[in-house]
Amino acid sequence: MRVIKVAIADDHKIFRKGVILSLRPFTNIKFVQEAENGNELIEGLAESAPDVILMDLRMPVKDGIETTKFIAKTYPNIHIVVLTMFEDERFVSHLMEIGANGYLLKSADPSEIRRAIMEVFEKGYYLNNFVNRILLKKSHAKQKVIPSLSSEITLTDRERDVIKYICMEFTASEIAQKMEVSPRTVEAIKDRLMEKFGTKNTAGLVFYAVKNNLID
């Protein structure tokens, strides 16, 4: 099993050390960088080259929101799991839409943090019960006007199949087997869907699909 390189950005040193210590039993996770703020994190990315970042939101100098936005655009292959005290659903929605791959509260158990790291690394996103409740609430509340797919976005049968399987948590290779196509074809369809929906990653794709009732 490949070792997943992880960075953590949080302005509270005791919390950072606690997270690192709590995940030490999981030998497939290796912390390669610690940062007290977004600028420090960004400055060290080229050298540390993490696969996953655990990102706090409230930090001095450069907060987690601006840092997530920058990293999602500049380092699209790095996966970001927000790890914060903010339970406000507006933060969840915004962070997932600008490029975060998962959202955890700081009360999460080490086992869930590990699971989030593993899933964003393997699948591109992690949606727990907390985030799913917010997605479902938004889906039913219809607090803002959502573009109609029937009138504004046309999906092919293959695109519908791919979005369905992604939301069912299948990997690109598994989807390729089910659809009898190559993994490269699946990735191409996924890229096309992200372009159509205006999302930045797989997490945003799933978020959009659930929010807009694209899956049953």
XYZ file of N, CA and C in Angstrom:
648
model
N 0.841 -1.193 0.000
C 0.000 0.000 0.000
C 0.879 1.247 0.000
N 0.586 2.167 -0.909
C 1.393 3.378 -1.019
C 1.216 4.274 0.208
N 2.310 4.893 0.644
C 2.257 5.838 1.754
C 1.703 7.166 1.241
N 0.714 7.699 1.940
C 0.092 8.968 1.560
C 0.781 10.094 2.326
N 1.296 11.053 1.588
C 1.992 12.187 2.212
C 0.974 13.275 2.568
N 1.038 13.710 3.813
C 0.034 14.642 4.331
C 0.686 15.891 4.909
N 0.080 17.033 4.646
C 0.477 18.295 5.269
C -0.670 18.765 6.150
N -0.364 19.506 7.202
C -1.401 20.054 8.066
C -1.140 21.531 8.298
N -2.189 22.333 8.128
C -2.091 23.773 8.351
C -3.078 24.177 9.436
N -2.542 24.645 10.552
C -3.369 25.063 11.687
C -2.507 25.953 12.575
N -3.067 27.055 13.045
C -2.258 27.985 13.828
C -2.090 27.569 15.282
N -2.723 26.484 15.684
C -2.560 25.979 17.050
C -1.623 24.771 17.037
N -0.432 24.981 17.533
C 0.593 23.943 17.489
C 0.165 22.693 18.244
N -0.473 22.875 19.380
C -0.898 21.721 20.189
C -1.882 20.859 19.405
N -2.800 21.504 18.676
C -3.761 20.735 17.882
C -3.045 19.998 16.755
N -2.136 20.691 16.052
C -1.391 20.033 14.967
C -0.680 18.793 15.468
N 0.041 18.942 16.576
C 0.801 17.821 17.129
C -0.136 16.702 17.572
N -1.300 17.079 18.086
C -2.263 16.067 18.521
C -2.787 15.241 17.368
N -3.080 15.903 16.239
C -3.554 15.184 15.050
C -2.470 14.243 14.537
N -1.255 14.758 14.445
C -0.143 13.937 13.957
C 0.067 12.719 14.852
N 0.036 12.947 16.148
C 0.228 11.850 17.107
C -0.903 10.827 17.002
N -2.141 11.312 16.839
C -3.289 10.400 16.791
C -3.288 9.525 15.542
N -2.623 9.999 14.481
C -2.595 9.233 13.234
C -1.310 8.417 13.077
N -0.437 8.501 14.057
C 0.833 7.777 13.973
C 0.656 6.266 13.832
N -0.368 5.659 14.460
C -0.538 4.199 14.302
C -0.809 3.753 12.863
N -1.276 4.667 12.025
C -1.597 4.320 10.636
C -0.342 4.507 9.790
N 0.315 3.416 9.497
C 1.646 3.477 8.871
C 1.620 3.909 7.407
N 0.442 3.941 6.790
C 0.363 4.370 5.390
C 0.164 5.881 5.275
N 0.210 6.602 6.407
C 0.084 8.057 6.406
C 1.361 8.665 6.965
N 1.962 9.562 6.198
C 3.208 10.201 6.620
C 3.057 11.716 6.538
N 3.267 12.402 7.651
C 3.185 13.861 7.645
C 4.500 14.432 7.137
N 4.406 15.276 6.119
C 5.601 15.813 5.478
C 5.736 17.321 5.668
N 4.692 17.961 6.212
C 4.769 19.408 6.421
C 3.773 19.866 7.479
N 4.197 20.808 8.306
C 3.332 21.517 9.235
C 3.417 23.002 8.909
N 2.282 23.703 9.053
C 2.281 25.147 8.788
C 1.326 25.842 9.747
N 1.677 27.069 10.113
C 0.847 27.846 11.031
C -0.146 28.733 10.306
N 0.033 28.913 9.007
C -0.886 29.739 8.226
C -0.785 29.355 6.750
N -1.655 29.949 5.953
C -1.700 29.594 4.542
C -0.439 29.931 3.778
N 0.151 31.077 4.071
C 1.378 31.459 3.359
C 2.505 30.470 3.623
N 2.659 30.092 4.889
C 3.712 29.137 5.245
C 3.482 27.802 4.562
N 2.221 27.403 4.481
C 1.883 26.148 3.803
C 2.266 26.219 2.331
N 1.827 27.266 1.662
C 2.075 27.410 0.221
C 3.568 27.448 -0.077
N 4.329 28.163 0.757
C 5.771 28.281 0.533
C 6.491 26.938 0.606
N 5.929 25.998 1.360
C 6.589 24.714 1.523
C 6.091 23.604 0.621
N 5.062 23.870 -0.177
C 4.444 22.807 -0.981
C 5.374 22.211 -2.025
N 6.164 23.043 -2.659
C 7.052 22.539 -3.714
C 8.025 21.505 -3.160
N 8.483 21.723 -1.938
C 9.448 20.793 -1.337
C 8.763 19.587 -0.712
N 7.656 19.812 0.004
C 7.009 18.706 0.727
C 6.173 17.824 -0.194
N 5.599 18.413 -1.245
C 4.794 17.685 -2.234
C 3.784 16.736 -1.597
N 2.858 17.238 -0.775
C 1.876 16.355 -0.134
C 0.814 15.868 -1.112
N 0.232 14.725 -0.777
C -0.917 14.230 -1.538
C -2.204 14.839 -0.999
N -2.230 15.053 0.318
C -3.422 15.535 1.012
C -3.031 16.619 2.003
N -3.885 17.622 2.140
C -3.682 18.673 3.136
C -4.864 18.691 4.088
N -4.578 18.728 5.397
C -5.598 18.969 6.412
C -5.567 20.467 6.688
N -6.670 21.156 6.394
C -6.684 22.618 6.373
C -7.634 23.234 7.395
N -7.067 24.006 8.310
C -7.901 24.803 9.211
C -8.405 26.016 8.441
N -9.459 26.661 8.927
C -9.994 27.820 8.231
C -9.510 29.133 8.829
N -9.645 29.278 10.142
C -9.248 30.540 10.769
C -7.765 30.495 11.120
N -6.961 31.159 10.297
C -5.518 31.248 10.511
C -5.070 32.671 10.198
N -4.004 33.138 10.839
C -3.498 34.480 10.546
C -2.797 34.526 9.186
N -2.501 35.740 8.740
C -1.777 36.017 7.504
C -2.597 35.635 6.268
N -2.845 34.329 6.090
C -3.671 33.855 4.973
C -4.565 32.748 5.497
N -5.874 32.968 5.478
C -6.791 31.988 6.071
C -6.984 30.776 5.166
N -7.712 29.798 5.704
C -7.899 28.537 4.986
C -8.756 28.645 3.745
N -9.665 29.616 3.709
C -10.520 29.774 2.538
C -9.700 30.251 1.344
N -8.934 31.327 1.546
C -8.100 31.846 0.467
C -7.020 30.842 0.057
N -6.493 30.133 1.043
C -5.453 29.140 0.759
C -6.009 27.979 -0.048
N -7.196 27.521 0.310
C -7.847 26.440 -0.442
C -8.087 26.858 -1.884
N -8.579 28.066 -2.066
C -8.852 28.578 -3.405
C -7.564 28.607 -4.242
N -6.478 29.079 -3.635
C -5.206 29.177 -4.352
C -4.653 27.800 -4.702
N -4.660 26.887 -3.737
C -4.083 25.559 -3.957
C -4.903 24.763 -4.966
N -6.236 24.865 -4.886
C -7.096 24.142 -5.833
C -6.807 24.570 -7.265
N -6.457 25.829 -7.448
C -6.171 26.339 -8.789
C -4.738 26.054 -9.215
N -3.788 26.189 -8.276
C -2.368 26.090 -8.617
C -1.828 24.669 -8.520
N -2.358 23.892 -7.578
C -1.925 22.504 -7.383
C -3.156 21.587 -7.411
N -3.766 21.406 -8.574
C -5.024 20.649 -8.645
C -4.904 19.180 -8.247
N -3.694 18.651 -8.213
C -3.523 17.241 -7.836
C -3.427 17.038 -6.329
N -3.355 18.126 -5.572
C -3.328 18.020 -4.115
C -4.760 18.042 -3.599
N -5.101 17.105 -2.736
C -6.450 17.013 -2.188
C -6.517 17.729 -0.839
N -7.592 18.465 -0.619
C -7.728 19.272 0.590
C -8.902 18.789 1.430
N -8.612 18.474 2.686
C -9.659 18.136 3.653
C -9.701 19.262 4.678
N -10.798 19.986 4.716
C -10.953 21.044 5.710
C -11.151 20.388 7.078
N -10.420 20.897 8.070
C -10.524 20.378 9.439
C -10.701 21.587 10.343
N -11.929 21.832 10.771
C -12.255 23.103 11.393
C -13.297 22.954 12.495
N -13.518 24.060 13.218
C -14.563 24.101 14.241
C -15.864 24.670 13.673
N -15.824 25.244 12.469
C -16.992 25.907 11.902
C -18.003 24.900 11.363
N -19.201 24.886 11.961
C -20.264 23.976 11.541
C -21.264 24.637 10.596
N -21.109 25.926 10.367
C -22.038 26.677 9.524
C -22.078 26.074 8.121
N -23.283 25.749 7.657
C -23.420 25.100 6.348
C -22.938 25.983 5.208
N -22.902 27.299 5.425
C -22.409 28.195 4.372
C -20.921 27.966 4.114
N -20.173 27.657 5.177
C -18.752 27.358 5.004
C -18.576 26.064 4.223
N -19.381 25.057 4.577
C -19.284 23.759 3.902
C -19.533 23.928 2.410
N -20.622 24.580 2.063
C -20.978 24.769 0.655
C -19.887 25.526 -0.090
N -19.433 26.623 0.504
C -18.444 27.463 -0.167
C -17.132 26.724 -0.371
N -16.661 26.056 0.676
C -15.365 25.362 0.576
C -15.411 24.233 -0.448
N -16.504 23.484 -0.484
C -16.609 22.405 -1.451
C -16.691 22.952 -2.875
N -17.300 24.118 -3.023
C -17.452 24.694 -4.356
C -16.157 25.311 -4.878
N -15.273 25.773 -3.977
C -14.038 26.412 -4.453
C -12.871 25.433 -4.552
N -13.096 24.168 -4.168
C -12.033 23.197 -4.408
C -11.684 22.234 -3.297
N -12.307 22.343 -2.120
C -12.031 21.370 -1.056
C -12.581 20.002 -1.449
N -11.917 18.956 -0.998
C -12.334 17.587 -1.332
C -13.091 16.915 -0.194
N -13.067 17.522 0.970
C -13.770 16.973 2.119
C -13.855 18.028 3.212
N -14.756 17.810 4.169
C -14.966 18.793 5.246
C -15.212 18.038 6.539
N -14.326 18.241 7.507
C -14.438 17.578 8.809
C -14.456 18.608 9.923
N -15.157 18.266 11.002
C -15.090 19.076 12.213
C -13.936 18.582 13.071
N -13.391 19.470 13.889
C -12.242 19.098 14.715
C -12.603 18.070 15.792
N -13.883 17.830 15.977
C -14.314 16.805 16.925
C -14.257 15.403 16.327
N -13.878 15.290 15.057
C -13.823 13.986 14.377
C -12.804 13.063 15.037
N -13.125 11.787 15.085
C -12.197 10.786 15.621
C -11.028 10.595 14.666
N -9.876 10.172 15.186
C -8.731 9.879 14.310
C -9.069 8.905 13.192
N -9.940 7.942 13.478
C -10.307 6.961 12.456
C -11.046 7.620 11.294
N -11.856 8.644 11.603
C -12.557 9.331 10.516
C -11.604 10.230 9.736
N -10.667 10.858 10.435
C -9.678 11.680 9.727
C -8.885 10.802 8.770
N -8.487 9.621 9.251
C -7.765 8.677 8.385
C -8.622 8.277 7.192
N -9.897 7.981 7.435
C -10.789 7.566 6.352
C -10.938 8.688 5.327
N -11.034 9.927 5.796
C -11.141 11.069 4.886
C -9.880 11.194 4.036
N -8.723 11.048 4.658
C -7.457 11.120 3.931
C -7.404 10.040 2.859
N -7.772 8.820 3.245
C -7.733 7.696 2.314
C -8.687 7.910 1.136
N -9.902 8.360 1.431
C -10.916 8.458 0.377
C -10.651 9.612 -0.591
N -10.180 10.755 -0.068
C -9.892 11.842 -1.012
C -8.696 11.467 -1.887
N -7.776 10.689 -1.327
C -6.614 10.255 -2.097
C -7.016 9.249 -3.172
N -7.909 8.316 -2.824
C -8.291 7.251 -3.743
C -9.436 7.634 -4.693
N -10.404 8.411 -4.184
C -11.608 8.704 -4.972
C -11.745 10.167 -5.369
N -11.020 11.043 -4.661
C -11.107 12.462 -4.981
C -12.042 13.249 -4.099
N -12.785 12.581 -3.216
C -13.686 13.304 -2.326
C -14.039 12.441 -1.112
N -14.520 13.124 -0.057
C -15.020 12.422 1.121
C -16.246 13.181 1.622
N -17.381 12.514 1.653
C -18.608 13.111 2.145
C -19.099 12.304 3.349
N -19.058 12.915 4.515
C -19.546 12.221 5.714
C -21.007 12.590 5.971
N -21.572 12.085 7.058
C -22.980 12.328 7.353
C -23.273 13.814 7.545
N -22.327 14.533 8.155
C -22.490 15.963 8.392
C -22.666 16.717 7.074
N -21.796 16.451 6.108
C -21.879 17.117 4.815
C -23.103 16.635 4.037
N -23.397 15.354 4.103
C -24.558 14.821 3.379
C -25.857 15.461 3.843
N -25.980 15.709 5.163
C -27.191 16.361 5.681
C -27.350 17.760 5.086
N -26.242 18.464 4.977
C -26.280 19.812 4.415
C -26.657 19.756 2.935
N -26.097 18.791 2.211
C -26.422 18.629 0.797
C -27.905 18.342 0.602
N -28.433 17.435 1.408
C -29.841 17.077 1.287
C -30.740 18.254 1.647
N -30.344 18.998 2.669
C -31.125 20.169 3.071
C -31.169 21.187 1.944
N -30.022 21.429 1.322
C -29.968 22.377 0.212
C -30.773 21.876 -0.983
N -30.706 20.570 -1.199
C -31.421 19.986 -2.329
C -32.918 20.203 -2.199
N -33.439 20.071 -0.964
C -34.877 20.194 -0.759
C -35.322 21.639 -0.562
N -34.433 22.453 0.013
C -34.826 23.826 0.338
C -34.953 24.699 -0.900
N -34.067 24.442 -1.908
C -34.082 25.256 -3.127
C -34.009 26.738 -2.782
N -32.985 27.084 -1.997
C -32.864 28.460 -1.528
C -32.473 29.427 -2.637
N -31.932 28.937 -3.727
C -31.605 29.816 -4.836
C -31.980 29.128 -6.139
N -32.069 29.891 -7.181
C -32.457 29.333 -8.474
C -31.339 28.457 -9.016
N -31.669 27.234 -9.362
C -30.699 26.293 -9.907
C -30.948 26.135 -11.400
N -29.919 26.213 -12.214
C -30.121 26.030 -13.661
C -30.778 24.697 -13.961
N -31.684 24.684 -14.900
C -32.360 23.449 -15.291
C -31.503 22.697 -16.300
N -31.217 21.449 -16.003
C -30.400 20.659 -16.923
C -31.108 20.461 -18.252
N -32.408 20.336 -18.181
C -33.157 20.058 -19.403
C -33.082 21.226 -20.387
N -32.932 22.459 -19.859
C -32.938 23.611 -20.746
C -31.557 24.200 -20.974
N -30.613 23.986 -20.044
C -29.333 24.659 -20.153
C -28.142 23.721 -20.286
N -28.236 22.530 -19.745
C -27.116 21.602 -19.810
C -27.618 20.265 -20.349
N -27.018 19.819 -21.414
C -27.404 18.538 -22.005
C -26.353 17.492 -21.660
N -26.799 16.370 -21.106
C -25.902 15.282 -20.738
C -26.142 14.087 -21.652
N -25.058 13.474 -22.077
C -25.178 12.244 -22.862
C -25.443 11.079 -21.905
N -25.828 9.939 -22.462
C -26.068 8.768 -21.618
C -24.801 8.373 -20.869
N -23.663 8.446 -21.551
C -22.391 8.095 -20.898
C -22.076 9.051 -19.755
N -22.342 10.337 -19.969
C -22.089 11.313 -18.906
C -22.983 11.042 -17.703
N -24.230 10.690 -17.965
C -25.152 10.373 -16.868
C -24.683 9.129 -16.110
N -24.189 8.145 -16.835
C -23.687 6.932 -16.183
C -22.474 7.247 -15.320
N -21.565 8.049 -15.852
C -20.356 8.369 -15.092
C -20.694 9.126 -13.820
N -21.551 10.148 -13.907
C -21.907 10.911 -12.708
C -22.614 10.024 -11.696
N -23.434 9.089 -12.193
C -24.130 8.166 -11.285
C -23.135 7.277 -10.547
N -22.186 6.708 -11.269
C -21.217 5.812 -10.642
C -20.258 6.560 -9.720
N -19.895 7.793 -10.090
C -19.032 8.595 -9.212
C -19.736 8.838 -7.885
N -21.005 9.178 -7.945
C -21.771 9.430 -6.719
C -21.993 8.156 -5.912
N -21.857 7.006 -6.565
C -21.956 5.726 -5.856
C -20.596 5.289 -5.309
N -19.591 6.179 -5.454
C -18.257 6.001 -4.882
C -17.402 4.956 -5.586
N -17.674 4.715 -6.867
C -16.811 3.824 -7.637
C -15.601 4.611 -8.143
N -14.460 3.944 -8.223
C -13.258 4.575 -8.763
C -13.340 4.611 -10.284
N -12.423 5.346 -10.905
C -12.417 5.439 -12.369
C -12.230 4.066 -13.002
N -11.362 3.256 -12.423
C -11.126 1.907 -12.963
C -12.373 1.043 -12.853
N -13.072 1.140 -11.722
C -14.297 0.357 -11.529
C -15.394 0.820 -12.482
N -15.484 2.128 -12.686
C -16.480 2.665 -13.618
C -16.167 2.184 -15.033
N -14.886 2.195 -15.378
C -14.472 1.751 -16.709
C -14.895 0.302 -16.953
N -14.744 -0.550 -15.951
C -15.137 -1.952 -16.086
C -16.641 -2.082 -16.279
N -17.404 -1.309 -15.521
C -18.854 -1.379 -15.618
C -19.354 -0.883 -16.978
N -18.692 0.139 -17.503
C -19.132 0.736 -18.758
C -18.436 0.131 -19.971
N -17.466 -0.758 -19.707
C -16.702 -1.417 -20.771
C -15.971 -0.401 -21.651
N -15.324 0.541 -20.979
C -14.484 1.534 -21.655
C -13.163 1.602 -20.899
N -12.230 2.404 -21.373
C -10.951 2.537 -20.695
C -11.050 3.565 -19.560
N -10.197 3.431 -18.532
C -10.166 4.437 -17.461
C -9.902 5.838 -18.007
N -9.112 5.927 -19.068
C -8.825 7.235 -19.671
C -10.096 7.874 -20.226
N -10.971 7.047 -20.796
C -12.245 7.558 -21.304
C -13.106 8.085 -20.165
N -13.110 7.361 -19.046
C -13.874 7.800 -17.870
C -13.351 9.141 -17.375
N -12.029 9.274 -17.301
C -11.434 10.527 -16.834
C -11.783 11.675 -17.783
N -11.799 11.391 -19.080
C -12.143 12.422 -20.058
C -13.588 12.882 -19.889
N -14.481 11.920 -19.640
C -15.893 12.258 -19.420
C -16.040 13.056 -18.135
N -15.305 12.652 -17.108
C -15.363 13.372 -15.834
C -14.874 14.812 -15.993
N -13.797 14.990 -16.748
C -13.280 16.337 -17.004
C -14.317 17.183 -17.747
N -15.013 16.552 -18.688
C -16.034 17.263 -19.452
C -17.205 17.670 -18.550
N -17.566 16.799 -17.618
C -18.640 17.107 -16.679
C -18.255 18.266 -15.770
N -17.008 18.266 -15.293
C -16.553 19.357 -14.427
C -16.577 20.684 -15.172
N -16.247 20.630 -16.456
C -16.287 21.847 -17.263
C -17.723 22.326 -17.442
N -18.644 21.392 -17.683
C -20.048 21.753 -17.865
C -20.652 22.337 -16.594
N -20.291 21.741 -15.444
C -20.884 22.158 -14.177
C -20.114 23.296 -13.512
N -18.933 23.607 -14.045
C -18.130 24.673 -13.453
C -17.523 24.289 -12.117
N -17.214 22.994 -11.943
C -16.613 22.529 -10.696
C -15.126 22.291 -10.895
N -14.384 22.237 -9.777
C -12.928 22.170 -9.848
C -12.360 20.773 -9.642
N -13.151 19.877 -9.053
C -12.648 18.537 -8.770
C -13.810 17.564 -8.606
N -13.483 16.306 -8.285
C -14.519 15.284 -8.152
C -15.470 15.598 -7.014
N -14.939 16.141 -5.917
C -15.788 16.496 -4.785
C -16.828 17.530 -5.197
N -16.393 18.537 -5.952
C -17.329 19.549 -6.424
C -18.362 18.971 -7.373
N -17.933 17.982 -8.164
C -18.838 17.310 -9.097
C -19.947 16.585 -8.337
N -19.569 15.840 -7.307
C -20.546 15.120 -6.482
C -21.453 16.117 -5.760
N -20.848 17.165 -5.214
C -21.602 18.201 -4.508
C -22.667 18.801 -5.431
N -22.265 19.127 -6.651
C -23.188 19.714 -7.628
C -24.302 18.731 -7.979
N -23.924 17.473 -8.194
C -24.904 16.469 -8.605
C -25.977 16.258 -7.542
N -25.553 16.194 -6.285
C -26.511 15.987 -5.187
C -27.371 17.224 -5.003
N -26.719 18.392 -5.013
C -27.444 19.653 -4.784
C -28.489 19.914 -5.852
N -28.209 19.455 -7.069
C -29.113 19.718 -8.189
C -29.961 18.511 -8.586
N -30.027 17.520 -7.677
C -30.911 16.364 -7.889
C -30.613 15.616 -9.177
N -29.322 15.433 -9.484
C -28.963 14.687 -10.690
C -28.920 13.187 -10.454
N -28.995 12.788 -9.166
C -28.989 11.360 -8.853
C -30.198 11.039 -8.006
N -30.655 9.798 -8.105
C -31.823 9.361 -7.348
C -31.443 9.036 -5.921
